[in-house]
Amino acid sequence: MKKQDKHFIYIKQLYPLATSVVKPITVGLMHDIYITESQNQKFVCRFSDKIVAQHNLEISKLLNQYGIPAPKVSIHNCGDCWCETYPFIPGKTLHERILEGLSGEKLDAVYHQMFDISYKISEIPYENIKPIPMPFVSKILRKSISCLNLSQKKLCHTDLHAKNIILDEQDNVRAILDLDAFYTESMTVAYFVMLKDSQTYGYDLNRLNEILNKLNIRNIGTHINIINTATKMYHFVFPECLRKQLLKIRVK
């Protein structure tokens, strides 16, 4: 039986009254995700392994306990895999809103909100949160970024790009997605990923000078250029098929 067919069976077991199960077309996901509609409600069903599911459940509880906008996750053992479910979060990603033309003061306001949320996350006690394995290449990259600023390790989202940020109708942050990416790490990693991502949309980092100076992140533009150059070299050196294999390598 195909993996997707198994997933449909598991979803039907979780939501016997489901009227629709759709797998959205999304590029770059490591786990299978489905949008399920049942009794006029929508749910996200995400299949992963036990370690990831349990990690995301604990992160979800912690974030919601401290008022951080995040999915309210529940997990289910589906035999050969685990399924995370949470109510569908309406809105658009920051990525979608930027493509629609969000810019200027409104975009500034979103980034200021994200800095505020990141700071609140960093203040959450994290002693009971165990890290999950990550791809080997990601581990090296995050360690490299950490060296740019030897700030104290805190709980943070280490992949806070525009596709992981959901906005409401007023362009306020409604939720942060991808709970896998929560680690105890230097805050520089969280800020760096967010700022590097903003550069892909042509955002002017000078608009955040006041915040960056307070954070003591020096020469952030230079660091971003270095990482961009290293990434281009990596793609050039490793053929695509080998690169995909390397990304699957997991280390403790």
JSON list of C-alpha atoms in Angstrom, two decimals:
[
{"chain": "A", "resi": 1, "resn": "MET", "atom": "CA", "xyz": [0.00, 0.00, 0.00]},
{"chain": "A", "resi": 2, "resn": "LYS", "atom": "CA", "xyz": [1.30, 3.46, -0.90]},
{"chain": "A", "resi": 3, "resn": "LYS", "atom": "CA", "xyz": [2.26, 5.82, 1.90]},
{"chain": "A", "resi": 4, "resn": "GLN", "atom": "CA", "xyz": [-0.37, 8.38, 0.88]},
{"chain": "A", "resi": 5, "resn": "ASP", "atom": "CA", "xyz": [-3.11, 5.72, 0.90]},
{"chain": "A", "resi": 6, "resn": "LYS", "atom": "CA", "xyz": [-2.09, 4.79, 4.47]},
{"chain": "A", "resi": 7, "resn": "HIS", "atom": "CA", "xyz": [-2.26, 8.42, 5.47]},
{"chain": "A", "resi": 8, "resn": "PHE", "atom": "CA", "xyz": [-5.81, 8.73, 4.11]},
{"chain": "A", "resi": 9, "resn": "ILE", "atom": "CA", "xyz": [-6.82, 5.67, 6.14]},
{"chain": "A", "resi": 10, "resn": "TYR", "atom": "CA", "xyz": [-5.28, 7.11, 9.34]},
{"chain": "A", "resi": 11, "resn": "ILE", "atom": "CA", "xyz": [-7.00, 10.46, 8.77]},
{"chain": "A", "resi": 12, "resn": "LYS", "atom": "CA", "xyz": [-10.37, 8.74, 8.31]},
{"chain": "A", "resi": 13, "resn": "GLN", "atom": "CA", "xyz": [-9.78, 6.94, 11.61]},
{"chain": "A", "resi": 14, "resn": "LEU", "atom": "CA", "xyz": [-9.02, 10.26, 13.36]},
{"chain": "A", "resi": 15, "resn": "TYR", "atom": "CA", "xyz": [-11.89, 12.11, 11.66]},
{"chain": "A", "resi": 16, "resn": "PRO", "atom": "CA", "xyz": [-14.62, 9.56, 10.75]},
{"chain": "A", "resi": 17, "resn": "LEU", "atom": "CA", "xyz": [-16.91, 12.39, 9.55]},
{"chain": "A", "resi": 18, "resn": "ALA", "atom": "CA", "xyz": [-14.30, 13.96, 7.28]},
{"chain": "A", "resi": 19, "resn": "THR", "atom": "CA", "xyz": [-15.80, 15.25, 4.04]},
{"chain": "A", "resi": 20, "resn": "SER", "atom": "CA", "xyz": [-12.56, 16.34, 2.38]},
{"chain": "A", "resi": 21, "resn": "VAL", "atom": "CA", "xyz": [-8.87, 15.44, 2.62]},
{"chain": "A", "resi": 22, "resn": "VAL", "atom": "CA", "xyz": [-6.51, 17.47, 0.44]},
{"chain": "A", "resi": 23, "resn": "LYS", "atom": "CA", "xyz": [-2.74, 17.40, 0.18]},
{"chain": "A", "resi": 24, "resn": "PRO", "atom": "CA", "xyz": [-1.64, 20.98, -0.60]},
{"chain": "A", "resi": 25, "resn": "ILE", "atom": "CA", "xyz": [1.05, 21.55, -3.22]},
{"chain": "A", "resi": 26, "resn": "THR", "atom": "CA", "xyz": [3.94, 22.93, -1.16]},
{"chain": "A", "resi": 27, "resn": "VAL", "atom": "CA", "xyz": [7.61, 22.82, -2.11]},
{"chain": "A", "resi": 28, "resn": "GLY", "atom": "CA", "xyz": [10.38, 21.82, 0.29]},
{"chain": "A", "resi": 29, "resn": "LEU", "atom": "CA", "xyz": [8.43, 20.04, 3.05]},
{"chain": "A", "resi": 30, "resn": "MET", "atom": "CA", "xyz": [10.14, 17.15, 4.84]},
{"chain": "A", "resi": 31, "resn": "HIS", "atom": "CA", "xyz": [6.87, 15.74, 6.18]},
{"chain": "A", "resi": 32, "resn": "ASP", "atom": "CA", "xyz": [3.52, 14.93, 4.55]},
{"chain": "A", "resi": 33, "resn": "ILE", "atom": "CA", "xyz": [0.76, 17.43, 5.31]},
{"chain": "A", "resi": 34, "resn": "TYR", "atom": "CA", "xyz": [-2.98, 17.24, 4.59]},
{"chain": "A", "resi": 35, "resn": "ILE", "atom": "CA", "xyz": [-5.86, 19.66, 5.05]},
{"chain": "A", "resi": 36, "resn": "THR", "atom": "CA", "xyz": [-8.91, 17.85, 6.42]},
{"chain": "A", "resi": 37, "resn": "GLU", "atom": "CA", "xyz": [-12.45, 19.22, 6.61]},
{"chain": "A", "resi": 38, "resn": "SER", "atom": "CA", "xyz": [-14.86, 17.66, 9.10]},
{"chain": "A", "resi": 39, "resn": "GLN", "atom": "CA", "xyz": [-18.16, 19.03, 10.43]},
{"chain": "A", "resi": 40, "resn": "ASN", "atom": "CA", "xyz": [-17.51, 22.49, 8.96]},
{"chain": "A", "resi": 41, "resn": "GLN", "atom": "CA", "xyz": [-14.08, 22.67, 10.60]},
{"chain": "A", "resi": 42, "resn": "LYS", "atom": "CA", "xyz": [-10.65, 22.40, 9.00]},
{"chain": "A", "resi": 43, "resn": "PHE", "atom": "CA", "xyz": [-7.68, 20.60, 10.52]},
{"chain": "A", "resi": 44, "resn": "VAL", "atom": "CA", "xyz": [-4.05, 20.19, 9.54]},
{"chain": "A", "resi": 45, "resn": "CYS", "atom": "CA", "xyz": [-2.73, 16.61, 9.68]},
{"chain": "A", "resi": 46, "resn": "ARG", "atom": "CA", "xyz": [1.04, 16.27, 9.57]},
{"chain": "A", "resi": 47, "resn": "PHE", "atom": "CA", "xyz": [2.80, 12.91, 9.56]},
{"chain": "A", "resi": 48, "resn": "SER", "atom": "CA", "xyz": [6.25, 12.48, 11.10]},
{"chain": "A", "resi": 49, "resn": "ASP", "atom": "CA", "xyz": [8.13, 10.18, 13.49]},
{"chain": "A", "resi": 50, "resn": "LYS", "atom": "CA", "xyz": [7.60, 9.81, 17.24]},
{"chain": "A", "resi": 51, "resn": "ILE", "atom": "CA", "xyz": [10.51, 12.03, 18.32]},
{"chain": "A", "resi": 52, "resn": "VAL", "atom": "CA", "xyz": [9.37, 14.95, 16.14]},
{"chain": "A", "resi": 53, "resn": "ALA", "atom": "CA", "xyz": [5.70, 14.58, 17.11]},
{"chain": "A", "resi": 54, "resn": "GLN", "atom": "CA", "xyz": [6.43, 14.52, 20.84]},
{"chain": "A", "resi": 55, "resn": "HIS", "atom": "CA", "xyz": [8.83, 17.46, 20.54]},
{"chain": "A", "resi": 56, "resn": "ASN", "atom": "CA", "xyz": [6.21, 19.52, 18.69]},
{"chain": "A", "resi": 57, "resn": "LEU", "atom": "CA", "xyz": [3.53, 18.66, 21.25]},
{"chain": "A", "resi": 58, "resn": "GLU", "atom": "CA", "xyz": [5.72, 19.92, 24.10]},
{"chain": "A", "resi": 59, "resn": "ILE", "atom": "CA", "xyz": [6.68, 23.06, 22.17]},
{"chain": "A", "resi": 60, "resn": "SER", "atom": "CA", "xyz": [3.03, 23.75, 21.34]},
{"chain": "A", "resi": 61, "resn": "LYS", "atom": "CA", "xyz": [1.99, 23.44, 24.99]},
{"chain": "A", "resi": 62, "resn": "LEU", "atom": "CA", "xyz": [4.84, 25.69, 26.10]},
{"chain": "A", "resi": 63, "resn": "LEU", "atom": "CA", "xyz": [4.23, 28.43, 23.52]},
{"chain": "A", "resi": 64, "resn": "ASN", "atom": "CA", "xyz": [0.49, 28.54, 24.16]},
{"chain": "A", "resi": 65, "resn": "GLN", "atom": "CA", "xyz": [1.09, 28.59, 27.92]},
{"chain": "A", "resi": 66, "resn": "TYR", "atom": "CA", "xyz": [3.16, 31.75, 27.48]},
{"chain": "A", "resi": 67, "resn": "GLY", "atom": "CA", "xyz": [0.79, 33.41, 25.02]},
{"chain": "A", "resi": 68, "resn": "ILE", "atom": "CA", "xyz": [2.90, 32.92, 21.89]},
{"chain": "A", "resi": 69, "resn": "PRO", "atom": "CA", "xyz": [0.75, 32.59, 18.73]},
{"chain": "A", "resi": 70, "resn": "ALA", "atom": "CA", "xyz": [1.32, 28.98, 17.65]},
{"chain": "A", "resi": 71, "resn": "PRO", "atom": "CA", "xyz": [-0.70, 25.90, 16.58]},
{"chain": "A", "resi": 72, "resn": "LYS", "atom": "CA", "xyz": [-2.44, 23.93, 19.36]},
{"chain": "A", "resi": 73, "resn": "VAL", "atom": "CA", "xyz": [-1.10, 20.49, 18.54]},
{"chain": "A", "resi": 74, "resn": "SER", "atom": "CA", "xyz": [-2.34, 17.04, 19.51]},
{"chain": "A", "resi": 75, "resn": "ILE", "atom": "CA", "xyz": [-0.54, 13.86, 18.45]},
{"chain": "A", "resi": 76, "resn": "HIS", "atom": "CA", "xyz": [-1.73, 10.35, 17.55]},
{"chain": "A", "resi": 77, "resn": "ASN", "atom": "CA", "xyz": [0.09, 7.05, 17.15]},
{"chain": "A", "resi": 78, "resn": "CYS", "atom": "CA", "xyz": [-0.75, 5.68, 13.68]},
{"chain": "A", "resi": 79, "resn": "GLY", "atom": "CA", "xyz": [1.19, 2.42, 13.85]},
{"chain": "A", "resi": 80, "resn": "ASP", "atom": "CA", "xyz": [4.22, 2.94, 11.61]},
{"chain": "A", "resi": 81, "resn": "CYS", "atom": "CA", "xyz": [4.15, 6.73, 12.02]},
{"chain": "A", "resi": 82, "resn": "TRP", "atom": "CA", "xyz": [2.75, 9.54, 14.14]},
{"chain": "A", "resi": 83, "resn": "CYS", "atom": "CA", "xyz": [0.26, 12.24, 13.16]},
{"chain": "A", "resi": 84, "resn": "GLU", "atom": "CA", "xyz": [0.19, 15.79, 14.50]},
{"chain": "A", "resi": 85, "resn": "THR", "atom": "CA", "xyz": [-3.15, 17.55, 14.17]},
{"chain": "A", "resi": 86, "resn": "TYR", "atom": "CA", "xyz": [-4.23, 21.10, 14.91]},
{"chain": "A", "resi": 87, "resn": "PRO", "atom": "CA", "xyz": [-7.07, 23.41, 13.82]},
{"chain": "A", "resi": 88, "resn": "PHE", "atom": "CA", "xyz": [-6.42, 25.09, 10.48]},
{"chain": "A", "resi": 89, "resn": "ILE", "atom": "CA", "xyz": [-5.13, 28.63, 11.00]},
{"chain": "A", "resi": 90, "resn": "PRO", "atom": "CA", "xyz": [-6.83, 31.10, 8.63]},
{"chain": "A", "resi": 91, "resn": "GLY", "atom": "CA", "xyz": [-4.83, 33.88, 7.06]},
{"chain": "A", "resi": 92, "resn": "LYS", "atom": "CA", "xyz": [-1.95, 34.28, 4.63]},
{"chain": "A", "resi": 93, "resn": "THR", "atom": "CA", "xyz": [1.75, 33.75, 5.05]},
{"chain": "A", "resi": 94, "resn": "LEU", "atom": "CA", "xyz": [4.06, 36.74, 5.15]},
{"chain": "A", "resi": 95, "resn": "HIS", "atom": "CA", "xyz": [5.52, 35.34, 1.91]},
{"chain": "A", "resi": 96, "resn": "GLU", "atom": "CA", "xyz": [2.11, 35.56, 0.22]},
{"chain": "A", "resi": 97, "resn": "ARG", "atom": "CA", "xyz": [1.46, 39.09, 1.52]},
{"chain": "A", "resi": 98, "resn": "ILE", "atom": "CA", "xyz": [4.84, 40.35, 0.30]},
{"chain": "A", "resi": 99, "resn": "LEU", "atom": "CA", "xyz": [4.14, 38.92, -3.16]},
{"chain": "A", "resi": 100, "resn": "GLU", "atom": "CA", "xyz": [0.79, 40.75, -3.05]},
{"chain": "A", "resi": 101, "resn": "GLY", "atom": "CA", "xyz": [2.61, 44.02, -2.39]},
{"chain": "A", "resi": 102, "resn": "LEU", "atom": "CA", "xyz": [2.95, 44.36, 1.39]},
{"chain": "A", "resi": 103, "resn": "SER", "atom": "CA", "xyz": [5.75, 46.86, 1.96]},
{"chain": "A", "resi": 104, "resn": "GLY", "atom": "CA", "xyz": [6.77, 50.05, 3.71]},
{"chain": "A", "resi": 105, "resn": "GLU", "atom": "CA", "xyz": [5.52, 50.73, 7.22]},
{"chain": "A", "resi": 106, "resn": "LYS", "atom": "CA", "xyz": [3.21, 47.69, 7.22]},
{"chain": "A", "resi": 107, "resn": "LEU", "atom": "CA", "xyz": [6.11, 45.34, 6.49]},
{"chain": "A", "resi": 108, "resn": "ASP", "atom": "CA", "xyz": [8.23, 47.16, 9.09]},
{"chain": "A", "resi": 109, "resn": "ALA", "atom": "CA", "xyz": [5.46, 46.57, 11.63]},
{"chain": "A", "resi": 110, "resn": "VAL", "atom": "CA", "xyz": [5.46, 42.81, 10.90]},
{"chain": "A", "resi": 111, "resn": "TYR", "atom": "CA", "xyz": [9.22, 42.54, 11.42]},
{"chain": "A", "resi": 112, "resn": "HIS", "atom": "CA", "xyz": [8.98, 44.57, 14.63]},
{"chain": "A", "resi": 113, "resn": "GLN", "atom": "CA", "xyz": [6.29, 42.14, 15.84]},
{"chain": "A", "resi": 114, "resn": "MET", "atom": "CA", "xyz": [8.55, 39.22, 14.99]},
{"chain": "A", "resi": 115, "resn": "PHE", "atom": "CA", "xyz": [11.43, 40.69, 17.00]},
{"chain": "A", "resi": 116, "resn": "ASP", "atom": "CA", "xyz": [9.08, 41.19, 19.95]},
{"chain": "A", "resi": 117, "resn": "ILE", "atom": "CA", "xyz": [7.76, 37.62, 19.67]},
{"chain": "A", "resi": 118, "resn": "SER", "atom": "CA", "xyz": [11.30, 36.23, 19.35]},
{"chain": "A", "resi": 119, "resn": "TYR", "atom": "CA", "xyz": [12.29, 38.06, 22.51]},
{"chain": "A", "resi": 120, "resn": "LYS", "atom": "CA", "xyz": [9.27, 36.69, 24.41]},
{"chain": "A", "resi": 121, "resn": "ILE", "atom": "CA", "xyz": [10.15, 33.18, 23.22]},
{"chain": "A", "resi": 122, "resn": "SER", "atom": "CA", "xyz": [13.73, 33.63, 24.42]},
{"chain": "A", "resi": 123, "resn": "GLU", "atom": "CA", "xyz": [12.43, 34.36, 27.93]},
{"chain": "A", "resi": 124, "resn": "ILE", "atom": "CA", "xyz": [10.59, 31.01, 28.20]},
{"chain": "A", "resi": 125, "resn": "PRO", "atom": "CA", "xyz": [12.31, 28.39, 30.44]},
{"chain": "A", "resi": 126, "resn": "TYR", "atom": "CA", "xyz": [13.49, 25.55, 28.22]},
{"chain": "A", "resi": 127, "resn": "GLU", "atom": "CA", "xyz": [15.08, 23.03, 30.60]},
{"chain": "A", "resi": 128, "resn": "ASN", "atom": "CA", "xyz": [12.60, 20.26, 29.72]},
{"chain": "A", "resi": 129, "resn": "ILE", "atom": "CA", "xyz": [12.81, 20.67, 25.95]},
{"chain": "A", "resi": 130, "resn": "LYS", "atom": "CA", "xyz": [14.93, 18.01, 24.28]},
{"chain": "A", "resi": 131, "resn": "PRO", "atom": "CA", "xyz": [16.36, 18.79, 20.84]},
{"chain": "A", "resi": 132, "resn": "ILE", "atom": "CA", "xyz": [15.41, 16.59, 17.91]},
{"chain": "A", "resi": 133, "resn": "PRO", "atom": "CA", "xyz": [17.92, 15.35, 15.31]},
{"chain": "A", "resi": 134, "resn": "MET", "atom": "CA", "xyz": [18.52, 17.72, 12.44]},
{"chain": "A", "resi": 135, "resn": "PRO", "atom": "CA", "xyz": [20.06, 17.33, 8.96]},
{"chain": "A", "resi": 136, "resn": "PHE", "atom": "CA", "xyz": [23.86, 17.33, 9.05]},
{"chain": "A", "resi": 137, "resn": "VAL", "atom": "CA", "xyz": [24.19, 20.35, 6.74]},
{"chain": "A", "resi": 138, "resn": "SER", "atom": "CA", "xyz": [21.69, 22.37, 8.81]},
{"chain": "A", "resi": 139, "resn": "LYS", "atom": "CA", "xyz": [23.64, 21.55, 11.96]},
{"chain": "A", "resi": 140, "resn": "ILE", "atom": "CA", "xyz": [26.88, 22.88, 10.45]},
{"chain": "A", "resi": 141, "resn": "LEU", "atom": "CA", "xyz": [25.17, 26.03, 9.11]},
{"chain": "A", "resi": 142, "resn": "ARG", "atom": "CA", "xyz": [23.57, 26.88, 12.46]},
{"chain": "A", "resi": 143, "resn": "LYS", "atom": "CA", "xyz": [26.83, 26.35, 14.29]},
{"chain": "A", "resi": 144, "resn": "SER", "atom": "CA", "xyz": [28.55, 28.66, 11.81]},
{"chain": "A", "resi": 145, "resn": "ILE", "atom": "CA", "xyz": [25.95, 31.38, 12.29]},
{"chain": "A", "resi": 146, "resn": "SER", "atom": "CA", "xyz": [26.21, 31.06, 16.08]},
{"chain": "A", "resi": 147, "resn": "CYS", "atom": "CA", "xyz": [29.89, 31.99, 15.82]},
{"chain": "A", "resi": 148, "resn": "LEU", "atom": "CA", "xyz": [28.91, 35.38, 14.40]},
{"chain": "A", "resi": 149, "resn": "ASN", "atom": "CA", "xyz": [27.63, 36.41, 17.80]},
{"chain": "A", "resi": 150, "resn": "LEU", "atom": "CA", "xyz": [28.37, 34.45, 20.97]},
{"chain": "A", "resi": 151, "resn": "SER", "atom": "CA", "xyz": [25.12, 35.36, 22.71]},
{"chain": "A", "resi": 152, "resn": "GLN", "atom": "CA", "xyz": [23.68, 33.17, 25.44]},
{"chain": "A", "resi": 153, "resn": "LYS", "atom": "CA", "xyz": [21.66, 30.19, 24.23]},
{"chain": "A", "resi": 154, "resn": "LYS", "atom": "CA", "xyz": [17.91, 30.67, 24.49]},
{"chain": "A", "resi": 155, "resn": "LEU", "atom": "CA", "xyz": [14.79, 28.96, 23.23]},
{"chain": "A", "resi": 156, "resn": "CYS", "atom": "CA", "xyz": [14.22, 30.25, 19.70]},
{"chain": "A", "resi": 157, "resn": "HIS", "atom": "CA", "xyz": [12.77, 29.47, 16.29]},
{"chain": "A", "resi": 158, "resn": "THR", "atom": "CA", "xyz": [15.77, 28.74, 14.07]},
{"chain": "A", "resi": 159, "resn": "ASP", "atom": "CA", "xyz": [13.94, 28.84, 10.73]},
{"chain": "A", "resi": 160, "resn": "LEU", "atom": "CA", "xyz": [11.79, 31.95, 11.01]},
{"chain": "A", "resi": 161, "resn": "HIS", "atom": "CA", "xyz": [11.29, 32.77, 7.34]},
{"chain": "A", "resi": 162, "resn": "ALA", "atom": "CA", "xyz": [8.29, 34.39, 5.67]},
{"chain": "A", "resi": 163, "resn": "LYS", "atom": "CA", "xyz": [6.53, 31.10, 4.81]},
{"chain": "A", "resi": 164, "resn": "ASN", "atom": "CA", "xyz": [6.42, 30.16, 8.51]},
{"chain": "A", "resi": 165, "resn": "ILE", "atom": "CA", "xyz": [4.62, 33.34, 9.59]},
{"chain": "A", "resi": 166, "resn": "ILE", "atom": "CA", "xyz": [0.80, 33.55, 9.29]},
{"chain": "A", "resi": 167, "resn": "LEU", "atom": "CA", "xyz": [-0.80, 37.01, 9.21]},
{"chain": "A", "resi": 168, "resn": "ASP", "atom": "CA", "xyz": [-4.44, 37.95, 9.87]},
{"chain": "A", "resi": 169, "resn": "GLU", "atom": "CA", "xyz": [-6.57, 40.35, 7.81]},
{"chain": "A", "resi": 170, "resn": "GLN", "atom": "CA", "xyz": [-4.91, 43.38, 9.47]},
{"chain": "A", "resi": 171, "resn": "ASP", "atom": "CA", "xyz": [-1.41, 41.99, 8.77]},
{"chain": "A", "resi": 172, "resn": "ASN", "atom": "CA", "xyz": [-0.73, 41.20, 12.40]},
{"chain": "A", "resi": 173, "resn": "VAL", "atom": "CA", "xyz": [1.08, 37.97, 13.27]},
{"chain": "A", "resi": 174, "resn": "ARG", "atom": "CA", "xyz": [-1.53, 35.28, 13.88]},
{"chain": "A", "resi": 175, "resn": "ALA", "atom": "CA", "xyz": [0.73, 32.24, 14.24]},
{"chain": "A", "resi": 176, "resn": "ILE", "atom": "CA", "xyz": [4.25, 30.88, 13.85]},
{"chain": "A", "resi": 177, "resn": "LEU", "atom": "CA", "xyz": [4.54, 27.53, 12.08]},
{"chain": "A", "resi": 178, "resn": "ASP", "atom": "CA", "xyz": [7.17, 24.76, 11.90]},
{"chain": "A", "resi": 179, "resn": "LEU", "atom": "CA", "xyz": [7.54, 23.77, 15.56]},
{"chain": "A", "resi": 180, "resn": "ASP", "atom": "CA", "xyz": [10.35, 21.37, 14.55]},
{"chain": "A", "resi": 181, "resn": "ALA", "atom": "CA", "xyz": [12.60, 24.41, 14.28]},
{"chain": "A", "resi": 182, "resn": "PHE", "atom": "CA", "xyz": [12.43, 25.37, 17.97]},
{"chain": "A", "resi": 183, "resn": "TYR", "atom": "CA", "xyz": [15.81, 24.73, 19.61]},
{"chain": "A", "resi": 184, "resn": "THR", "atom": "CA", "xyz": [17.94, 26.09, 22.38]},
{"chain": "A", "resi": 185, "resn": "GLU", "atom": "CA", "xyz": [20.35, 28.13, 20.30]},
{"chain": "A", "resi": 186, "resn": "SER", "atom": "CA", "xyz": [22.08, 31.49, 20.10]},
{"chain": "A", "resi": 187, "resn": "MET", "atom": "CA", "xyz": [19.45, 34.14, 19.37]},
{"chain": "A", "resi": 188, "resn": "THR", "atom": "CA", "xyz": [21.70, 35.27, 16.54]},
{"chain": "A", "resi": 189, "resn": "VAL", "atom": "CA", "xyz": [20.53, 32.24, 14.56]},
{"chain": "A", "resi": 190, "resn": "ALA", "atom": "CA", "xyz": [16.87, 33.23, 14.85]},
{"chain": "A", "resi": 191, "resn": "TYR", "atom": "CA", "xyz": [17.48, 36.86, 13.92]},
{"chain": "A", "resi": 192, "resn": "PHE", "atom": "CA", "xyz": [19.94, 35.98, 11.17]},
{"chain": "A", "resi": 193, "resn": "VAL", "atom": "CA", "xyz": [17.54, 33.61, 9.38]},
{"chain": "A", "resi": 194, "resn": "MET", "atom": "CA", "xyz": [14.72, 36.15, 9.54]},
{"chain": "A", "resi": 195, "resn": "LEU", "atom": "CA", "xyz": [16.90, 38.98, 8.22]},
{"chain": "A", "resi": 196, "resn": "LYS", "atom": "CA", "xyz": [18.53, 36.85, 5.54]},
{"chain": "A", "resi": 197, "resn": "ASP", "atom": "CA", "xyz": [15.07, 35.81, 4.38]},
{"chain": "A", "resi": 198, "resn": "SER", "atom": "CA", "xyz": [13.95, 39.45, 4.24]},
{"chain": "A", "resi": 199, "resn": "GLN", "atom": "CA", "xyz": [16.83, 40.16, 1.87]},
{"chain": "A", "resi": 200, "resn": "THR", "atom": "CA", "xyz": [15.37, 37.73, -0.69]},
{"chain": "A", "resi": 201, "resn": "TYR", "atom": "CA", "xyz": [12.40, 40.08, -0.99]},
{"chain": "A", "resi": 202, "resn": "GLY", "atom": "CA", "xyz": [14.60, 43.18, -1.33]},
{"chain": "A", "resi": 203, "resn": "TYR", "atom": "CA", "xyz": [13.87, 44.46, 2.17]},
{"chain": "A", "resi": 204, "resn": "ASP", "atom": "CA", "xyz": [16.11, 47.31, 3.33]},
{"chain": "A", "resi": 205, "resn": "LEU", "atom": "CA", "xyz": [17.81, 46.28, 6.60]},
{"chain": "A", "resi": 206, "resn": "ASN", "atom": "CA", "xyz": [18.57, 49.93, 7.34]},
{"chain": "A", "resi": 207, "resn": "ARG", "atom": "CA", "xyz": [14.90, 50.27, 8.29]},
{"chain": "A", "resi": 208, "resn": "LEU", "atom": "CA", "xyz": [15.69, 48.08, 11.32]},
{"chain": "A", "resi": 209, "resn": "ASN", "atom": "CA", "xyz": [18.90, 49.81, 12.36]},
{"chain": "A", "resi": 210, "resn": "GLU", "atom": "CA", "xyz": [17.57, 50.82, 15.76]},
{"chain": "A", "resi": 211, "resn": "ILE", "atom": "CA", "xyz": [16.63, 47.24, 16.64]},
{"chain": "A", "resi": 212, "resn": "LEU", "atom": "CA", "xyz": [19.85, 45.77, 15.25]},
{"chain": "A", "resi": 213, "resn": "ASN", "atom": "CA", "xyz": [21.97, 48.20, 17.26]},
{"chain": "A", "resi": 214, "resn": "LYS", "atom": "CA", "xyz": [20.15, 47.24, 20.46]},
{"chain": "A", "resi": 215, "resn": "LEU", "atom": "CA", "xyz": [20.70, 43.57, 19.68]},
{"chain": "A", "resi": 216, "resn": "ASN", "atom": "CA", "xyz": [24.39, 44.23, 19.10]},
{"chain": "A", "resi": 217, "resn": "ILE", "atom": "CA", "xyz": [24.37, 42.32, 15.82]},
{"chain": "A", "resi": 218, "resn": "ARG", "atom": "CA", "xyz": [27.19, 44.01, 13.95]},
{"chain": "A", "resi": 219, "resn": "ASN", "atom": "CA", "xyz": [27.73, 43.96, 10.20]},
{"chain": "A", "resi": 220, "resn": "ILE", "atom": "CA", "xyz": [24.70, 41.76, 9.64]},
{"chain": "A", "resi": 221, "resn": "GLY", "atom": "CA", "xyz": [24.66, 42.62, 5.93]},
{"chain": "A", "resi": 222, "resn": "THR", "atom": "CA", "xyz": [28.24, 41.44, 5.53]},
{"chain": "A", "resi": 223, "resn": "HIS", "atom": "CA", "xyz": [27.49, 38.17, 7.29]},
{"chain": "A", "resi": 224, "resn": "ILE", "atom": "CA", "xyz": [24.46, 37.59, 5.07]},
{"chain": "A", "resi": 225, "resn": "ASN", "atom": "CA", "xyz": [26.58, 38.10, 1.95]},
{"chain": "A", "resi": 226, "resn": "ILE", "atom": "CA", "xyz": [29.16, 35.60, 3.25]},
{"chain": "A", "resi": 227, "resn": "ILE", "atom": "CA", "xyz": [26.51, 32.96, 3.91]},
{"chain": "A", "resi": 228, "resn": "ASN", "atom": "CA", "xyz": [24.89, 33.60, 0.52]},
{"chain": "A", "resi": 229, "resn": "THR", "atom": "CA", "xyz": [28.25, 33.11, -1.20]},
{"chain": "A", "resi": 230, "resn": "ALA", "atom": "CA", "xyz": [28.91, 29.90, 0.77]},
{"chain": "A", "resi": 231, "resn": "THR", "atom": "CA", "xyz": [25.44, 28.59, -0.15]},
{"chain": "A", "resi": 232, "resn": "LYS", "atom": "CA", "xyz": [26.04, 29.25, -3.85]},
{"chain": "A", "resi": 233, "resn": "MET", "atom": "CA", "xyz": [29.39, 27.43, -3.66]},
{"chain": "A", "resi": 234, "resn": "TYR", "atom": "CA", "xyz": [27.71, 24.50, -1.91]},
{"chain": "A", "resi": 235, "resn": "HIS", "atom": "CA", "xyz": [25.10, 24.18, -4.66]},
{"chain": "A", "resi": 236, "resn": "PHE", "atom": "CA", "xyz": [27.84, 24.38, -7.29]},
{"chain": "A", "resi": 237, "resn": "VAL", "atom": "CA", "xyz": [30.14, 21.80, -5.70]},
{"chain": "A", "resi": 238, "resn": "PHE", "atom": "CA", "xyz": [27.50, 19.17, -4.85]},
{"chain": "A", "resi": 239, "resn": "PRO", "atom": "CA", "xyz": [25.26, 17.75, -7.60]},
{"chain": "A", "resi": 240, "resn": "GLU", "atom": "CA", "xyz": [21.57, 17.99, -6.74]},
{"chain": "A", "resi": 241, "resn": "CYS", "atom": "CA", "xyz": [21.14, 14.25, -6.19]},
{"chain": "A", "resi": 242, "resn": "LEU", "atom": "CA", "xyz": [24.03, 14.14, -3.70]},
{"chain": "A", "resi": 243, "resn": "ARG", "atom": "CA", "xyz": [22.80, 17.29, -1.95]},
{"chain": "A", "resi": 244, "resn": "LYS", "atom": "CA", "xyz": [19.38, 15.70, -1.33]},
{"chain": "A", "resi": 245, "resn": "GLN", "atom": "CA", "xyz": [21.06, 12.65, 0.17]},
{"chain": "A", "resi": 246, "resn": "LEU", "atom": "CA", "xyz": [23.19, 14.80, 2.46]},
{"chain": "A", "resi": 247, "resn": "LEU", "atom": "CA", "xyz": [20.12, 16.65, 3.72]},
{"chain": "A", "resi": 248, "resn": "LYS", "atom": "CA", "xyz": [18.63, 13.32, 4.81]},
{"chain": "A", "resi": 249, "resn": "ILE", "atom": "CA", "xyz": [21.59, 12.54, 7.05]},
{"chain": "A", "resi": 250, "resn": "ARG", "atom": "CA", "xyz": [20.54, 13.02, 10.67]},
{"chain": "A", "resi": 251, "resn": "VAL", "atom": "CA", "xyz": [22.91, 13.45, 13.57]},
{"chain": "A", "resi": 252, "resn": "LYS", "atom": "CA", "xyz": [22.38, 13.57, 17.29]}
]
